[in-house]
C-alpha cells in the first residue's frame, strides 16, 4: 500500500510538473553522446566559439572615440520634465513628510521645521527647488 501511495504521489507531481525527476540531458556530437559535466563543457565551448567575433582594431578605435564624445543632449523629452514646481505641489510634498526617527541632516533642518514653515520661507524654498530643477544641480548647502 505504501508503494502505491508513493507512486501516486510521484505521478501527481509529474502531472503538476512539481519536483519531477528528470532524465539526464545527453548531447550527440561527432565523437558520440556526452552527458553531465562533459555536456556542459560542450555547450560552453560551442557558445564561446559562436560568440567570439573578430573586431578590427580600427573599429575598436572608432567605438572608443564615440564613447568619449559627449552625447547629444538635444533629445526631445516630455514637456512636464521642464515644468516648474508649483506652490500646491510643494505644500502636498511638505505635508506628506513623516517625523524622522533620526537626527537632522548636517544643515540642521528637521522634517518638523519643513512641515511648519511660513509663507515667505515657502516662496524662497520653491525658488531654490525650481532653480535646482532647471539647472539639474542640487546645492550642497
CSV table of C-alpha atoms in Angstrom, one decimal:
chain,number,residue,atom,x,y,z
A,1,UNK,CA,0.0,0.0,0.0
A,2,UNK,CA,2.9,2.4,0.8
A,3,UNK,CA,4.5,1.8,-2.6
A,4,UNK,CA,1.2,2.6,-4.3
A,5,UNK,CA,0.9,5.9,-2.3
A,6,UNK,CA,4.5,6.9,-3.4
A,7,UNK,CA,3.8,6.0,-7.0
A,8,UNK,CA,0.5,8.1,-6.9
A,9,UNK,CA,2.4,11.0,-5.3
A,10,UNK,CA,5.1,10.9,-7.9
A,11,UNK,CA,2.5,10.7,-10.7
A,12,UNK,CA,0.7,13.7,-9.2
A,13,UNK,CA,4.0,15.7,-9.0
A,14,UNK,CA,4.7,14.7,-12.6
A,15,UNK,CA,1.3,15.8,-13.8
A,16,UNK,CA,1.7,19.1,-12.0
A,17,UNK,CA,5.3,19.4,-13.1
A,18,UNK,CA,6.4,19.8,-9.4
A,19,UNK,CA,9.8,18.4,-8.4
A,20,UNK,CA,9.9,15.9,-11.3
A,21,UNK,CA,12.8,13.5,-11.5
A,22,UNK,CA,14.1,14.4,-14.9
A,23,UNK,CA,16.4,12.3,-17.0
A,24,UNK,CA,19.9,13.5,-17.7
A,25,UNK,CA,20.4,15.5,-20.9
A,26,UNK,CA,22.5,13.8,-23.5
A,27,UNK,CA,24.1,15.7,-26.3
A,28,UNK,CA,25.0,14.0,-29.5
A,29,UNK,CA,28.3,15.2,-31.0
A,30,UNK,CA,30.6,13.9,-33.7
A,31,UNK,CA,32.6,11.8,-31.2
A,32,UNK,CA,29.5,10.3,-29.7
A,33,UNK,CA,27.0,11.1,-26.9
A,34,UNK,CA,28.0,13.1,-23.9
A,35,UNK,CA,26.2,13.9,-20.6
A,36,UNK,CA,26.7,15.6,-17.3
A,37,UNK,CA,29.7,17.9,-16.9
A,38,UNK,CA,31.0,16.9,-20.4
A,39,UNK,CA,27.7,18.1,-21.9
A,40,UNK,CA,28.1,21.4,-20.0
A,41,UNK,CA,31.6,21.8,-21.3
A,42,UNK,CA,30.5,21.1,-24.9
A,43,UNK,CA,27.7,23.7,-24.6
A,44,UNK,CA,30.1,26.3,-23.1
A,45,UNK,CA,32.7,25.8,-25.7
A,46,UNK,CA,30.2,25.9,-28.5
A,47,UNK,CA,28.8,29.2,-27.1
A,48,UNK,CA,32.3,30.6,-26.8
A,49,UNK,CA,33.2,29.7,-30.4
A,50,UNK,CA,29.9,31.1,-31.8
A,51,UNK,CA,30.1,34.4,-29.8
A,52,UNK,CA,33.8,35.0,-30.4
A,53,UNK,CA,33.6,37.7,-33.1
A,54,UNK,CA,36.6,39.2,-34.7
A,55,UNK,CA,36.6,43.0,-34.5
A,56,UNK,CA,39.2,45.0,-36.3
A,57,UNK,CA,41.5,47.4,-34.4
A,58,UNK,CA,40.2,50.4,-36.4
A,59,UNK,CA,36.6,49.5,-35.4
A,60,UNK,CA,37.7,49.2,-31.7
A,61,UNK,CA,39.3,52.7,-32.0
A,62,UNK,CA,36.2,54.2,-33.6
A,63,UNK,CA,34.0,52.8,-30.8
A,64,UNK,CA,36.3,54.1,-28.1
A,65,UNK,CA,36.2,57.6,-29.8
A,66,UNK,CA,32.4,57.5,-30.0
A,67,UNK,CA,32.1,56.7,-26.3
A,68,UNK,CA,34.4,59.5,-25.3
A,69,UNK,CA,32.5,62.1,-27.2
A,70,UNK,CA,29.7,63.9,-25.3
A,71,UNK,CA,26.3,62.6,-26.2
A,72,UNK,CA,23.7,64.8,-27.9
A,73,UNK,CA,21.6,66.4,-25.2
A,74,UNK,CA,19.1,67.8,-27.6
A,75,UNK,CA,16.9,64.8,-27.2
A,76,UNK,CA,13.3,65.8,-27.1
A,77,UNK,CA,11.7,64.8,-23.8
A,78,UNK,CA,8.3,65.0,-22.2
A,79,UNK,CA,7.4,68.7,-21.6
A,80,UNK,CA,6.5,68.0,-17.9
A,81,UNK,CA,10.1,67.5,-17.1
A,82,UNK,CA,10.7,71.2,-17.6
A,83,UNK,CA,7.6,72.4,-15.8
A,84,UNK,CA,8.2,74.5,-12.7
A,85,UNK,CA,7.1,73.1,-9.4
A,86,UNK,CA,4.0,74.8,-8.0
A,87,UNK,CA,3.2,76.0,-4.5
A,88,UNK,CA,0.5,73.4,-4.4
A,89,UNK,CA,3.0,70.6,-5.2
A,90,UNK,CA,5.3,72.0,-2.5
A,91,UNK,CA,2.6,72.0,0.1
A,92,UNK,CA,1.5,68.5,-0.8
A,93,UNK,CA,5.1,67.2,-0.5
A,94,UNK,CA,5.7,69.2,2.7
A,95,UNK,CA,2.6,67.9,4.4
A,96,UNK,CA,3.4,64.3,3.5
A,97,UNK,CA,6.8,64.4,5.3
A,98,UNK,CA,6.8,62.0,8.2
A,99,UNK,CA,8.6,62.8,11.5
A,100,UNK,CA,12.0,61.3,11.4
A,101,UNK,CA,13.4,58.8,13.9
A,102,UNK,CA,16.9,60.1,13.4
A,103,UNK,CA,18.7,63.4,13.9
A,104,UNK,CA,18.5,66.2,11.3
A,105,UNK,CA,21.0,66.3,8.4
A,106,UNK,CA,24.1,68.5,8.7
A,107,UNK,CA,22.1,71.6,7.7
A,108,UNK,CA,20.2,71.3,11.0
A,109,UNK,CA,16.8,71.4,9.3
A,110,UNK,CA,14.3,68.9,10.7
A,111,UNK,CA,11.3,67.5,8.9
A,112,UNK,CA,9.1,69.2,11.6
A,113,UNK,CA,10.6,72.6,10.6
A,114,UNK,CA,9.8,71.9,6.9
A,115,UNK,CA,6.2,71.0,7.8
A,116,UNK,CA,5.7,74.3,9.7
A,117,UNK,CA,7.5,76.9,7.6
A,118,UNK,CA,5.7,80.2,6.9
A,119,UNK,CA,4.6,81.7,3.5
A,120,UNK,CA,7.8,83.7,2.9
A,121,UNK,CA,10.1,80.7,3.6
A,122,UNK,CA,7.9,78.5,1.3
A,123,UNK,CA,8.3,81.0,-1.5
A,124,UNK,CA,12.1,81.0,-1.0
A,125,UNK,CA,12.2,77.2,-0.8
A,126,UNK,CA,10.1,77.0,-4.0
A,127,UNK,CA,12.6,79.3,-5.8
A,128,UNK,CA,15.5,77.2,-4.7
A,129,UNK,CA,13.8,74.0,-5.8
A,130,UNK,CA,12.9,75.4,-9.2
A,131,UNK,CA,16.4,76.7,-9.8
A,132,UNK,CA,17.9,73.4,-8.8
A,133,UNK,CA,15.4,71.6,-11.1
A,134,UNK,CA,16.1,73.8,-14.1
A,135,UNK,CA,19.9,73.6,-13.7
A,136,UNK,CA,19.9,69.9,-12.8
A,137,UNK,CA,22.2,70.7,-9.8
A,138,UNK,CA,21.5,70.2,-6.1
A,139,UNK,CA,23.1,72.8,-3.9
A,140,UNK,CA,25.4,71.3,-1.2
A,141,UNK,CA,24.5,73.9,1.4
